[in-house]
Structure formats: C-alpha cells, structure tokens
Amino acid sequence: MAMWAGRFSKEIDKTVNDFNSSISFDARMYRHDIRGSMAHARMLGEQGIIEKSESEKIIAGLQGILDDLDSGKLQFDPNAEDIHMFVEQILTDRLGDTGKRLHTARSRNDQVALDIKYYLKDECDEIIKLVLDLIETIIQTAEKHYDTVMPGYTHMQRAQPVTFAHHIMAYAQMLYRDIDRLIDCKRRMDVMPLGSCALAGTTYPLNRRRTAELLGFSDVTANSLDGVSDRDFCCELASCISILMMHMSRFSEEIILWCSWEFKFIELDDAYSTGSSIMPQKKNPDVTELIRGKTGRVYGDLMTLLSMMKNLPLAYNKDMQEDKEAIFDAVDTVKLCLGTFTPMFATMTVLKDNMRRAAAKGFINATDCADYLVRKGLPFRSAYKITGSLVAYCIEKDTVLEELPVAEYKKFSELFDEDIYDAISLDTCVNNRNVEGGPAPEAVASQVEKLRTKLRELEV
Ligand code: ARG
C-alpha cells in the first residue's frame, strides 16, 4: 500500500508505479535525506511540536537506518516511490506510530529541495578538490618548463613563440575561474528550503533557522513557493560544470594534436593510452577523446534542466523529478573526467626538442623582426611591410630569417645589421615578452606565484 493510499480505492498500476518511481536514481541521496530528517525531528522536538522522547526515538531510528544502509544490512526497495518514502516507510515499520510523526510540518516537496541542495553542496566541494589537484599538477609541470619554447598559434598557424609553461598556465587560469564559479554557485545553494512544506509553509511553530543551523546551511529560503519551485542551483551547477568541461575539452583537443605524429610535442604514458586492435603502430589518446566526447553529454544535461524548468508554473510539478538524473550525470561525468585527466597529464612526457624545432620554423619571429626595425626608427606599418617581403623572399629561397645573410637583409632595408640575429633568436623573442601576463620565464614565474597566492586565499 502506498503511503498516500487513504484517498484511493485501487492499488497503483505496476507500470505507472515504475514510471513514477525515482528511487533507482535518488537513492544515492540517502545520507542527506536521513540527516535532513534527523535535523527536522530534532527541531520538532525542541519546539514542542512532537514529544522530546519521540523526537529522540525518531533520531535514533533514523541513525539505525543510516547505519544499516551504510553496512548493506538494509537494501533499497525498488518498488518504493522515492528515497523519502522509502526511509519513512522503514522508520514506521521499525517504530510504529512514532515513525509516523516525522513528516509533521514537512512535505516531500521541501524535503526533496533540501536533499538535492544538501547533496550538491558536497558534490561542489568534491569537484573543487579535483580541480585544485589538476591546477597543482599543471603548476608543477609549468615550473619545469619556463624555458621550453614552443610555437603559439592563431588560426592553427604558427604565430609567435611562447613557452610550454605559459601555454599550460592558460588552462590553470581557466580552471581557477571554474573554482571561483563553483564557490559562487555553492554560496547560492547554501539556503535551506525546509519549512516551505508543500508550497504554502505551515501553521506549526517551526524554527527553520535551527534546522538550517543543524544542517550547516547559512540561511533559509525567504518564500515558500520559491523554496519548493527553485531548481536554479541545478541549472547553475550544470552551467559551471559545462564551462569546466569546455575547458577540459579544449585542453584534451590540444593534447590529442600534440601527441599526433604531425606534432609530437608530448608522449602519453603507456598506462594512459590505448592501442588499436588492427594497427600495431597505434598509440591512441582515448582518455582525451572521451573527455571531448563527454563534454557534449554534459551540455545535454544542462539543456535537459533548462528545458524541463522553462514552463513550469509554481510550485512543485512532477517534471522536476527529472532534475536528478541530469545533474547527477553532469556531476559524475566531470568527476570521472578530472580524476582521469590529472594523472594522465602528470605522467606524460614533454618533448622539448620537438617543440623548439617546431618553433624555429614558420617565421614565428617575423613580428620581432618588424619590431627590430621599429626600434631603429621605422613606423610599425612600414616595418611590417618590409618584413612581409622578407618572409616571402625567404619562402622563395627556401630559407628562414635566422639564416639569411645580412647583405640580403640590407637589400630590404639599410637599417638591418648584425644585431638582427640576436633580435630574432627564439630565446630573445620569448625573454623580451616580459610584460605582465607574457610568456617570458620571469613573467610566467610571477604568474605562477600570483595564482598560488590566490589559491591559498580560496575559502574551500
Ligand atoms: N521523487 C520526487 C522528486 O524527485 C519527490 C517529490 C515528490 N513530491 C510530490 N508531491 N510528488 O521530485
């Protein structure tokens, strides 16, 4: 018999029961559901809404259920409608009438809103920890590669020289913003909805702030309709995770390129690559490809949530049960991706010489050649034009700027002299870019220091 059986003259159809049931996916919130109920029961007792002794029995009963679920002594009933009904049913089976008092001044509508927020707050912390691990790994790698010159690209064309440290620190900056967004998202999640009840609050003299305090929430929702109808926090978290996945996907894309034979900038550790069943020479970057692929799936989760919410009238509607699979999938996916990416990144080999060789080709120092003429007094546009002709000339002669004799340079401008070779050497090109945020080794070292300070100041 369902708990709401009073009004009904028939048992629910088996297909509808299965269709309606969410226990297969909301069971994972059991700890949060039970802790929420314990706090509610404690507050009910303190307020004299139920007897103190009954409140204590309920709390002990809930603790017993929690322990039994943790140990596996008690199993979830797949026929239960949801985790909330399941826990209450077991409590009532074990305590009789006392168990039936737990749901006083509460509805599953505020209960489920509490459970998801409470559960996702913890998940935010888990994700933040994993992102911090990745940032730390990136920083440690960067510290070894301040001098590792590589080509920087625009339009996938070699553009200007940077260093490997500088390149990967760009991802550390993105990931730092991801953490900042997650912290912000968690702050808005930190508002407790219990007491909103079904939609219109309650006539019982609840102490909502006490329940919030017991559960570690810093505030309570200000409007009961909003308290049960709000799933902004799911949409927000899915957005934060989507952006984070987008960063991971771009990083993955670069790693896929870098370990191709065409680039050979890095080599993945054997433990983090896969082979082909037919082509013996293959070493495939499956991990990064999967991350790129799974990013689309997480965007799908975000779309599910936004579309599910967009025409729901207030207050609770059963559509909202669809929130869980979407947000849980986003959370699970990002954790899986981070947990795999970080050790893969930490164990890969950086092929410095190949990076430098690639940077030495492709006229990556052409801007520096133009800047040389500017330093000698030419306006930038004129210097740009002369250098363009020089590059065209080198391509025609199948040579590079570094190897062109001064005499030839002078045909393009009398301002050229022996010191041109120093001005366009890769190391000079990188070392001179020491503007704040630039790729010069000291600029990147200071970028690392500043990020470390910001990470230390995070309140996580
Ligand atoms: N399983 C439901 C959900 O996940 C819980 C809330 C049900 N409330 C209701 N009035 N049917 O959304």
CSV table of C-alpha atoms and ligand atoms in Angstrom, one decimal:
chain,number,residue,atom,x,y,z
A,1,MET,CA,0.0,0.0,0.0
A,2,ALA,CA,1.3,3.4,-0.9
A,3,MET,CA,1.6,6.0,1.9
A,4,TRP,CA,-1.0,8.2,0.2
A,5,ALA,CA,-3.4,5.2,0.0
A,6,GLY,CA,-6.2,6.9,2.1
A,7,ARG,CA,-7.8,8.7,-0.8
A,8,PHE,CA,-7.5,5.8,-3.3
A,9,SER,CA,-9.7,2.8,-3.8
A,10,LYS,CA,-7.2,0.9,-6.0
A,11,GLU,CA,-3.6,-0.1,-6.0
A,12,ILE,CA,-1.4,1.8,-8.4
A,13,ASP,CA,-0.8,0.2,-11.8
A,14,LYS,CA,2.6,-1.6,-11.8
A,15,THR,CA,3.7,0.2,-14.9
A,16,VAL,CA,2.8,3.6,-13.5
A,17,ASN,CA,4.5,2.8,-10.2
A,18,ASP,CA,7.7,2.0,-12.1
A,19,PHE,CA,7.3,5.0,-14.3
A,20,ASN,CA,6.7,7.3,-11.4
A,21,SER,CA,9.4,5.9,-9.2
A,22,SER,CA,12.7,7.8,-8.7
A,23,ILE,CA,14.3,5.5,-6.1
A,24,SER,CA,16.7,4.0,-8.7
A,25,PHE,CA,18.4,7.3,-9.0
A,26,ASP,CA,17.5,9.3,-5.9
A,27,ALA,CA,18.7,6.5,-3.5
A,28,ARG,CA,22.2,8.0,-3.7
A,29,MET,CA,21.0,10.9,-1.6
A,30,TYR,CA,20.0,8.7,1.3
A,31,ARG,CA,22.6,10.1,3.7
A,32,HIS,CA,21.5,13.6,3.1
A,33,ASP,CA,17.8,12.6,3.2
A,34,ILE,CA,18.3,10.9,6.6
A,35,ARG,CA,20.4,13.7,8.1
A,36,GLY,CA,17.8,16.2,6.9
A,37,SER,CA,15.1,14.2,8.6
A,38,MET,CA,17.2,13.9,11.8
A,39,ALA,CA,17.5,17.7,12.0
A,40,HIS,CA,13.8,18.2,11.3
A,41,ALA,CA,12.9,15.7,14.0
A,42,ARG,CA,15.3,17.4,16.5
A,43,MET,CA,13.8,20.8,15.7
A,44,LEU,CA,10.2,19.4,16.0
A,45,GLY,CA,11.1,18.1,19.5
A,46,GLU,CA,12.8,21.3,20.6
A,47,GLN,CA,9.8,23.3,19.5
A,48,GLY,CA,7.4,21.0,21.4
A,49,ILE,CA,5.6,20.1,18.1
A,50,ILE,CA,6.3,16.5,18.9
A,51,GLU,CA,7.3,15.0,22.3
A,52,LYS,CA,11.0,15.2,23.1
A,53,SER,CA,11.1,11.5,23.8
A,54,GLU,CA,9.5,10.7,20.4
A,55,SER,CA,11.9,13.1,18.6
A,56,GLU,CA,14.8,11.2,20.2
A,57,LYS,CA,13.3,7.8,19.2
A,58,ILE,CA,12.9,9.1,15.6
A,59,ILE,CA,16.5,10.3,15.5
A,60,ALA,CA,17.8,7.0,16.9
A,61,GLY,CA,15.7,5.1,14.4
A,62,LEU,CA,17.0,7.2,11.5
A,63,GLN,CA,20.5,6.6,12.7
A,64,GLY,CA,19.8,2.9,12.7
A,65,ILE,CA,18.5,3.1,9.1
A,66,LEU,CA,21.6,5.1,8.1
A,67,ASP,CA,23.9,2.5,9.6
A,68,ASP,CA,22.1,-0.4,8.1
A,69,LEU,CA,22.1,1.2,4.6
A,70,ASP,CA,25.8,2.0,5.0
A,71,SER,CA,26.6,-1.5,6.0
A,72,GLY,CA,24.4,-3.1,3.4
A,73,LYS,CA,22.2,-4.8,6.0
A,74,LEU,CA,19.3,-2.9,4.6
A,75,GLN,CA,18.6,-2.7,0.9
A,76,PHE,CA,16.6,-0.2,-1.1
A,77,ASP,CA,13.2,-1.4,-2.2
A,78,PRO,CA,13.0,-0.8,-6.0
A,79,ASN,CA,9.2,-0.6,-5.6
A,80,ALA,CA,9.4,2.4,-3.3
A,81,GLU,CA,8.3,5.6,-4.9
A,82,ASP,CA,11.4,7.5,-3.9
A,83,ILE,CA,14.1,7.7,-1.2
A,84,HIS,CA,11.9,9.9,1.0
A,85,MET,CA,9.0,7.4,1.1
A,86,PHE,CA,11.4,4.5,1.5
A,87,VAL,CA,13.1,5.9,4.6
A,88,GLU,CA,9.8,7.0,6.2
A,89,GLN,CA,8.3,3.5,5.5
A,90,ILE,CA,11.3,1.7,7.1
A,91,LEU,CA,11.1,4.1,10.1
A,92,THR,CA,7.4,3.4,10.5
A,93,ASP,CA,8.0,-0.4,10.1
A,94,ARG,CA,10.6,-0.1,12.9
A,95,LEU,CA,8.9,2.4,15.3
A,96,GLY,CA,5.2,2.2,14.6
A,97,ASP,CA,3.2,5.3,15.3
A,98,THR,CA,6.3,7.3,16.4
A,99,GLY,CA,7.7,6.9,12.9
A,100,LYS,CA,4.6,8.4,11.5
A,101,ARG,CA,5.2,11.6,13.4
A,102,LEU,CA,8.4,12.5,11.4
A,103,HIS,CA,6.5,14.0,8.4
A,104,THR,CA,4.8,16.6,10.6
A,105,ALA,CA,5.2,20.1,9.1
A,106,ARG,CA,7.0,18.8,6.1
A,107,SER,CA,6.3,17.8,2.5
A,108,ARG,CA,8.3,15.8,0.1
A,109,ASN,CA,8.4,19.0,-1.9
A,110,ASP,CA,10.6,20.8,0.6
A,111,GLN,CA,12.3,17.6,1.5
A,112,VAL,CA,13.5,16.9,-2.0
A,113,ALA,CA,14.5,20.5,-2.5
A,114,LEU,CA,16.6,20.2,0.7
A,115,ASP,CA,18.1,16.8,-0.3
A,116,ILE,CA,19.4,18.0,-3.7
A,117,LYS,CA,20.8,21.2,-2.4
A,118,TYR,CA,22.5,19.4,0.6
A,119,TYR,CA,23.8,16.7,-1.7
A,120,LEU,CA,25.1,19.0,-4.4
A,121,LYS,CA,26.8,21.3,-1.9
A,122,ASP,CA,29.0,18.3,-1.0
A,123,GLU,CA,29.5,17.4,-4.7
A,124,CYS,CA,30.6,21.0,-5.3
A,125,ASP,CA,33.4,20.5,-2.7
A,126,GLU,CA,34.4,17.2,-4.4
A,127,ILE,CA,34.6,18.8,-7.8
A,128,ILE,CA,36.6,21.8,-6.4
A,129,LYS,CA,39.1,19.4,-4.8
A,130,LEU,CA,39.6,17.6,-8.1
A,131,VAL,CA,40.1,20.9,-10.0
A,132,LEU,CA,42.6,22.0,-7.4
A,133,ASP,CA,44.5,18.8,-7.9
A,134,LEU,CA,44.6,19.4,-11.6
A,135,ILE,CA,45.7,23.0,-11.2
A,136,GLU,CA,48.5,21.9,-8.8
A,137,THR,CA,49.7,19.3,-11.4
A,138,ILE,CA,49.7,22.0,-14.1
A,139,ILE,CA,51.7,24.4,-12.0
A,140,GLN,CA,54.2,21.7,-11.1
A,141,THR,CA,54.7,20.9,-14.8
A,142,ALA,CA,54.9,24.6,-15.7
A,143,GLU,CA,57.6,25.1,-13.1
A,144,LYS,CA,59.8,22.7,-15.1
A,145,HIS,CA,59.1,24.3,-18.4
A,146,TYR,CA,59.7,28.1,-18.1
A,147,ASP,CA,62.4,27.8,-20.8
A,148,THR,CA,60.6,25.2,-23.0
A,149,VAL,CA,60.0,27.3,-26.2
A,150,MET,CA,57.1,26.2,-28.3
A,151,PRO,CA,55.1,27.8,-31.1
A,152,GLY,CA,52.0,29.7,-30.1
A,153,TYR,CA,49.2,29.5,-32.7
A,154,THR,CA,46.4,31.6,-34.0
A,155,HIS,CA,44.1,30.0,-36.7
A,156,MET,CA,46.2,26.9,-36.1
A,157,GLN,CA,49.1,28.6,-37.8
A,158,ARG,CA,52.4,29.2,-36.1
A,159,ALA,CA,52.1,32.8,-34.8
A,160,GLN,CA,54.6,33.8,-32.1
A,161,PRO,CA,56.8,31.8,-29.7
A,162,VAL,CA,55.6,31.1,-26.2
A,163,THR,CA,56.7,28.5,-23.7
A,164,PHE,CA,55.1,25.3,-22.7
A,165,ALA,CA,54.8,26.7,-19.1
A,166,HIS,CA,52.9,29.7,-20.4
A,167,HIS,CA,50.6,27.7,-22.6
A,168,ILE,CA,49.5,25.3,-19.9
A,169,MET,CA,49.2,28.1,-17.3
A,170,ALA,CA,46.4,29.5,-19.5
A,171,TYR,CA,44.5,26.4,-18.5
A,172,ALA,CA,45.3,26.8,-14.9
A,173,GLN,CA,43.8,30.3,-15.1
A,174,MET,CA,40.6,28.9,-16.7
A,175,LEU,CA,40.4,26.2,-14.0
A,176,TYR,CA,40.8,28.8,-11.3
A,177,ARG,CA,37.8,30.7,-12.7
A,178,ASP,CA,35.9,27.4,-12.7
A,179,ILE,CA,36.6,27.0,-9.0
A,180,ASP,CA,35.6,30.6,-8.4
A,181,ARG,CA,32.3,29.9,-10.2
A,182,LEU,CA,31.7,26.7,-8.2
A,183,ILE,CA,32.2,28.5,-4.9
A,184,ASP,CA,29.8,31.2,-6.0
A,185,CYS,CA,27.3,28.6,-7.1
A,186,LYS,CA,27.6,26.8,-3.8
A,187,ARG,CA,27.0,30.1,-1.9
A,188,ARG,CA,23.6,30.4,-3.6
A,189,MET,CA,22.9,26.8,-2.9
A,190,ASP,CA,23.5,27.3,0.8
A,191,VAL,CA,19.9,28.4,1.6
A,192,MET,CA,17.7,25.9,3.3
A,193,PRO,CA,14.2,25.3,1.9
A,194,LEU,CA,12.7,23.1,4.7
A,195,GLY,CA,9.7,24.7,6.2
A,196,SER,CA,8.3,25.7,2.8
A,197,CYS,CA,6.4,22.4,3.1
A,198,ALA,CA,4.2,21.6,0.2
A,199,LEU,CA,4.1,25.2,-1.1
A,200,ALA,CA,2.5,27.4,1.5
A,201,GLY,CA,4.6,26.9,4.6
A,202,THR,CA,2.9,25.6,7.7
A,203,THR,CA,0.8,26.6,10.7
A,204,TYR,CA,3.2,24.7,13.1
A,205,PRO,CA,5.6,27.0,15.0
A,206,LEU,CA,8.8,25.8,13.2
A,207,ASN,CA,12.2,27.1,14.0
A,208,ARG,CA,13.6,27.0,10.4
A,209,ARG,CA,16.8,28.7,11.4
A,210,ARG,CA,17.6,26.0,13.9
A,211,THR,CA,17.1,23.3,11.3
A,212,ALA,CA,19.4,25.2,9.0
A,213,GLU,CA,22.0,25.5,11.7
A,214,LEU,CA,21.8,21.8,12.4
A,215,LEU,CA,22.4,21.1,8.8
A,216,GLY,CA,25.1,23.7,8.2
A,217,PHE,CA,23.1,26.0,5.9
A,218,SER,CA,23.8,29.7,6.3
A,219,ASP,CA,20.3,30.9,5.5
A,220,VAL,CA,16.7,29.9,4.9
A,221,THR,CA,14.6,30.5,1.8
A,222,ALA,CA,12.6,33.7,2.0
A,223,ASN,CA,9.5,32.5,0.1
A,224,SER,CA,7.8,29.1,0.5
A,225,LEU,CA,6.7,28.9,-3.2
A,226,ASP,CA,10.2,29.7,-4.3
A,227,GLY,CA,11.7,27.3,-1.7
A,228,VAL,CA,10.0,24.3,-3.4
A,229,SER,CA,10.0,25.5,-7.0
A,230,ASP,CA,13.6,26.6,-7.3
A,231,ARG,CA,16.0,24.5,-9.3
A,232,ASP,CA,18.2,27.4,-10.3
A,233,PHE,CA,21.0,25.8,-8.4
A,234,CYS,CA,20.9,22.7,-10.6
A,235,CYS,CA,20.9,24.8,-13.7
A,236,GLU,CA,23.8,26.9,-12.3
A,237,LEU,CA,25.8,23.9,-11.3
A,238,ALA,CA,25.3,22.3,-14.7
A,239,SER,CA,26.4,25.6,-16.3
A,240,CYS,CA,29.5,25.7,-14.1
A,241,ILE,CA,30.3,22.1,-15.0
A,242,SER,CA,29.6,22.7,-18.7
A,243,ILE,CA,32.1,25.5,-18.8
A,244,LEU,CA,34.6,23.4,-16.9
A,245,MET,CA,34.1,20.6,-19.3
A,246,MET,CA,34.5,23.0,-22.2
A,247,HIS,CA,38.0,23.9,-20.8
A,248,MET,CA,38.9,20.2,-20.3
A,249,SER,CA,37.7,19.5,-23.8
A,250,ARG,CA,39.9,22.3,-25.3
A,251,PHE,CA,42.8,21.0,-23.3
A,252,SER,CA,42.1,17.5,-24.4
A,253,GLU,CA,41.9,18.6,-28.0
A,254,GLU,CA,45.4,20.1,-27.8
A,255,ILE,CA,46.8,17.0,-26.2
A,256,ILE,CA,45.3,14.9,-29.0
A,257,LEU,CA,47.0,17.2,-31.5
A,258,TRP,CA,50.3,17.3,-29.5
A,259,CYS,CA,50.6,13.6,-29.4
A,260,SER,CA,49.9,13.1,-33.2
A,261,TRP,CA,52.9,12.3,-35.4
A,262,GLU,CA,52.5,15.6,-37.0
A,263,PHE,CA,53.2,17.5,-33.8
A,264,LYS,CA,54.9,15.0,-31.5
A,265,PHE,CA,55.1,17.7,-28.7
A,266,ILE,CA,54.2,15.2,-26.0
A,267,GLU,CA,54.0,11.5,-25.4
A,268,LEU,CA,51.4,10.0,-23.2
A,269,ASP,CA,52.4,7.3,-20.7
A,270,ASP,CA,51.5,3.8,-21.8
A,271,ALA,CA,49.2,3.4,-18.8
A,272,TYR,CA,47.1,6.3,-20.1
A,273,SER,CA,46.9,5.4,-23.8
A,274,THR,CA,45.3,2.6,-25.7
A,275,GLY,CA,46.3,0.5,-28.7
A,276,SER,CA,44.5,-0.5,-31.9
A,277,SER,CA,43.1,-4.0,-32.4
A,278,ILE,CA,44.5,-4.0,-36.0
A,279,MET,CA,47.2,-1.3,-36.4
A,280,PRO,CA,50.2,-2.3,-34.3
A,281,GLN,CA,51.9,1.1,-34.6
A,282,LYS,CA,49.0,2.9,-32.9
A,283,LYS,CA,49.0,4.6,-29.5
A,284,ASN,CA,45.7,6.4,-29.1
A,285,PRO,CA,44.8,9.2,-26.8
A,286,ASP,CA,41.4,7.7,-25.9
A,287,VAL,CA,41.1,9.4,-22.5
A,288,THR,CA,41.2,12.9,-24.0
A,289,GLU,CA,38.9,11.9,-26.8
A,290,LEU,CA,36.4,10.6,-24.3
A,291,ILE,CA,36.6,13.9,-22.4
A,292,ARG,CA,36.0,15.8,-25.6
A,293,GLY,CA,33.0,13.5,-26.3
A,294,LYS,CA,31.6,13.6,-22.9
A,295,THR,CA,31.5,17.4,-22.9
A,296,GLY,CA,28.6,17.3,-25.3
A,297,ARG,CA,26.8,14.9,-23.0
A,298,VAL,CA,27.2,17.4,-20.1
A,299,TYR,CA,25.9,20.2,-22.3
A,300,GLY,CA,22.9,17.9,-22.9
A,301,ASP,CA,22.3,17.7,-19.1
A,302,LEU,CA,22.3,21.5,-18.9
A,303,MET,CA,19.7,21.7,-21.7
A,304,THR,CA,17.6,19.0,-20.1
A,305,LEU,CA,17.4,21.1,-16.9
A,306,LEU,CA,16.8,24.4,-18.6
A,307,SER,CA,14.1,22.9,-20.9
A,308,MET,CA,12.5,21.0,-18.0
A,309,MET,CA,12.1,24.2,-16.0
A,310,LYS,CA,11.1,26.7,-18.6
A,311,ASN,CA,7.3,26.5,-18.5
A,312,LEU,CA,6.6,25.1,-15.1
A,313,PRO,CA,4.0,27.1,-13.2
A,314,LEU,CA,4.6,27.5,-9.4
A,315,ALA,CA,5.0,25.4,-7.3
A,316,TYR,CA,6.2,21.8,-7.4
A,317,ASN,CA,5.5,19.8,-10.6
A,318,LYS,CA,6.5,16.2,-11.1
A,319,ASP,CA,8.5,17.2,-14.1
A,320,MET,CA,11.1,18.4,-11.6
A,321,GLN,CA,11.9,14.8,-10.7
A,322,GLU,CA,13.8,14.9,-14.0
A,323,ASP,CA,16.3,17.2,-12.4
A,324,LYS,CA,18.2,14.5,-10.6
A,325,GLU,CA,19.4,12.2,-13.4
A,326,ALA,CA,20.6,15.2,-15.4
A,327,ILE,CA,22.5,17.0,-12.7
A,328,PHE,CA,23.9,13.7,-11.3
A,329,ASP,CA,25.1,12.7,-14.7
A,330,ALA,CA,26.9,16.1,-15.1
A,331,VAL,CA,28.5,15.7,-11.7
A,332,ASP,CA,29.5,12.1,-12.2
A,333,THR,CA,30.9,12.8,-15.6
A,334,VAL,CA,33.0,15.8,-14.6
A,335,LYS,CA,34.5,13.9,-11.6
A,336,LEU,CA,35.3,11.0,-13.8
A,337,CYS,CA,37.0,13.2,-16.4
A,338,LEU,CA,39.0,15.2,-13.8
A,339,GLY,CA,40.1,12.0,-12.0
A,340,THR,CA,41.4,10.5,-15.2
A,341,PHE,CA,42.8,13.6,-16.8
A,342,THR,CA,45.1,14.7,-13.9
A,343,PRO,CA,47.2,11.5,-13.6
A,344,MET,CA,47.4,11.3,-17.4
A,345,PHE,CA,48.7,14.8,-17.6
A,346,ALA,CA,51.1,14.3,-14.7
A,347,THR,CA,52.7,11.2,-16.4
A,348,MET,CA,53.0,12.5,-19.9
A,349,THR,CA,56.5,13.2,-21.4
A,350,VAL,CA,57.1,16.7,-22.8
A,351,LEU,CA,59.2,16.5,-25.9
A,352,LYS,CA,61.0,19.9,-25.5
A,353,ASP,CA,63.3,19.5,-28.5
A,354,ASN,CA,60.4,18.9,-30.9
A,355,MET,CA,58.6,21.9,-29.5
A,356,ARG,CA,61.7,24.1,-30.1
A,357,ARG,CA,62.2,22.7,-33.6
A,358,ALA,CA,58.6,23.5,-34.5
A,359,ALA,CA,59.1,27.0,-33.1
A,360,ALA,CA,62.2,27.5,-35.2
A,361,LYS,CA,60.1,27.0,-38.4
A,362,GLY,CA,57.2,29.0,-39.7
A,363,PHE,CA,58.6,32.6,-39.3
A,364,ILE,CA,57.4,32.7,-35.8
A,365,ASN,CA,59.9,35.6,-35.2
A,366,ALA,CA,58.6,37.8,-38.0
A,367,THR,CA,56.9,40.2,-35.6
A,368,ASP,CA,60.2,40.5,-33.7
A,369,CYS,CA,62.0,41.3,-37.0
A,370,ALA,CA,59.4,44.1,-37.6
A,371,ASP,CA,59.9,45.3,-34.0
A,372,TYR,CA,63.6,45.4,-34.6
A,373,LEU,CA,63.1,47.9,-37.4
A,374,VAL,CA,60.7,49.9,-35.3
A,375,ARG,CA,63.4,50.2,-32.6
A,376,LYS,CA,65.6,51.6,-35.3
A,377,GLY,CA,63.1,54.3,-36.0
A,378,LEU,CA,60.8,52.9,-38.7
A,379,PRO,CA,57.0,53.3,-38.2
A,380,PHE,CA,55.4,49.8,-37.4
A,381,ARG,CA,53.4,49.6,-40.6
A,382,SER,CA,56.4,50.2,-42.8
A,383,ALA,CA,58.4,47.7,-40.8
A,384,TYR,CA,55.6,45.2,-41.1
A,385,LYS,CA,55.6,45.6,-44.9
A,386,ILE,CA,59.4,45.2,-45.2
A,387,THR,CA,59.3,42.1,-43.0
A,388,GLY,CA,56.4,40.6,-45.1
A,389,SER,CA,58.5,41.0,-48.2
A,390,LEU,CA,61.5,39.4,-46.4
A,391,VAL,CA,59.3,36.4,-45.4
A,392,ALA,CA,58.1,36.0,-49.0
A,393,TYR,CA,61.7,36.2,-50.2
A,394,CYS,CA,62.8,33.5,-47.6
A,395,ILE,CA,60.0,31.2,-48.7
A,396,GLU,CA,61.0,31.6,-52.3
A,397,LYS,CA,64.7,30.8,-51.5
A,398,ASP,CA,63.6,28.0,-49.1
A,399,THR,CA,65.4,29.6,-46.1
A,400,VAL,CA,64.5,31.2,-42.8
A,401,LEU,CA,65.1,34.6,-41.3
A,402,GLU,CA,67.8,33.3,-39.0
A,403,GLU,CA,69.9,32.1,-41.9
A,404,LEU,CA,69.5,35.0,-44.3
A,405,PRO,CA,72.9,36.8,-44.7
A,406,VAL,CA,73.0,40.5,-43.6
A,407,ALA,CA,73.8,41.6,-47.1
A,408,GLU,CA,70.5,40.2,-48.3
A,409,TYR,CA,68.7,41.9,-45.4
A,410,LYS,CA,70.2,45.2,-46.4
A,411,LYS,CA,68.5,44.9,-49.8
A,412,PHE,CA,65.2,45.3,-48.0
A,413,SER,CA,66.3,48.0,-45.5
A,414,GLU,CA,69.6,49.7,-44.7
A,415,LEU,CA,68.6,49.6,-41.0
A,416,PHE,CA,69.4,45.9,-40.8
A,417,ASP,CA,72.7,45.0,-39.1
A,418,GLU,CA,74.5,42.0,-37.5
A,419,ASP,CA,72.4,42.5,-34.3
A,420,ILE,CA,69.3,41.3,-36.2
A,421,TYR,CA,70.2,37.7,-35.5
A,422,ASP,CA,70.1,38.2,-31.8
A,423,ALA,CA,66.9,40.2,-32.1
A,424,ILE,CA,65.1,37.3,-33.8
A,425,SER,CA,66.6,34.4,-31.9
A,426,LEU,CA,63.8,32.4,-30.3
A,427,ASP,CA,65.1,32.9,-26.8
A,428,THR,CA,65.2,36.7,-27.3
A,429,CYS,CA,61.7,36.6,-28.7
A,430,VAL,CA,60.4,34.9,-25.7
A,431,ASN,CA,62.6,36.5,-23.0
A,432,ASN,CA,61.7,40.0,-24.2
A,433,ARG,CA,58.0,39.4,-23.9
A,434,ASN,CA,58.1,40.1,-20.2
A,435,VAL,CA,55.0,42.2,-19.9
A,436,GLU,CA,52.8,41.2,-17.0
A,437,GLY,CA,50.9,38.1,-18.4
A,438,GLY,CA,53.5,37.5,-21.0
A,439,PRO,CA,55.5,34.3,-21.8
A,440,ALA,CA,58.9,35.4,-20.6
A,441,PRO,CA,60.2,33.0,-18.0
A,442,GLU,CA,60.2,35.6,-15.2
A,443,ALA,CA,56.7,36.7,-16.2
A,444,VAL,CA,55.4,33.1,-16.1
A,445,ALA,CA,57.1,32.5,-12.7
A,446,SER,CA,55.3,35.5,-11.4
A,447,GLN,CA,52.0,34.4,-12.9
A,448,VAL,CA,52.5,31.1,-11.0
A,449,GLU,CA,53.3,32.8,-7.8
A,450,LYS,CA,50.2,35.0,-8.0
A,451,LEU,CA,48.0,32.1,-8.8
A,452,ARG,CA,49.4,30.2,-5.9
A,453,THR,CA,48.6,33.1,-3.6
A,454,LYS,CA,45.0,33.3,-5.0
A,455,LEU,CA,44.6,29.5,-4.4
A,456,ARG,CA,45.8,29.8,-0.8
A,457,GLU,CA,43.3,32.6,-0.2
A,458,LEU,CA,40.4,30.5,-1.5
A,459,GLU,CA,37.8,29.6,1.1
A,460,VAL,CA,37.3,25.9,0.3
B,1,ARG,N1,10.6,12.0,-6.1
B,1,ARG,C1,10.1,13.3,-6.1
B,1,ARG,C2,11.1,14.2,-6.9
B,1,ARG,O1,12.2,13.7,-7.1
B,1,ARG,C3,10.0,13.8,-4.7
B,1,ARG,C4,8.9,14.9,-4.6
B,1,ARG,C5,7.6,14.3,-4.8
B,1,ARG,N2,6.6,15.2,-4.4
B,1,ARG,C6,5.3,15.0,-4.8
B,1,ARG,N3,4.4,15.9,-4.4
B,1,ARG,N4,5.0,14.0,-5.6
B,1,ARG,O2,10.9,15.3,-7.3
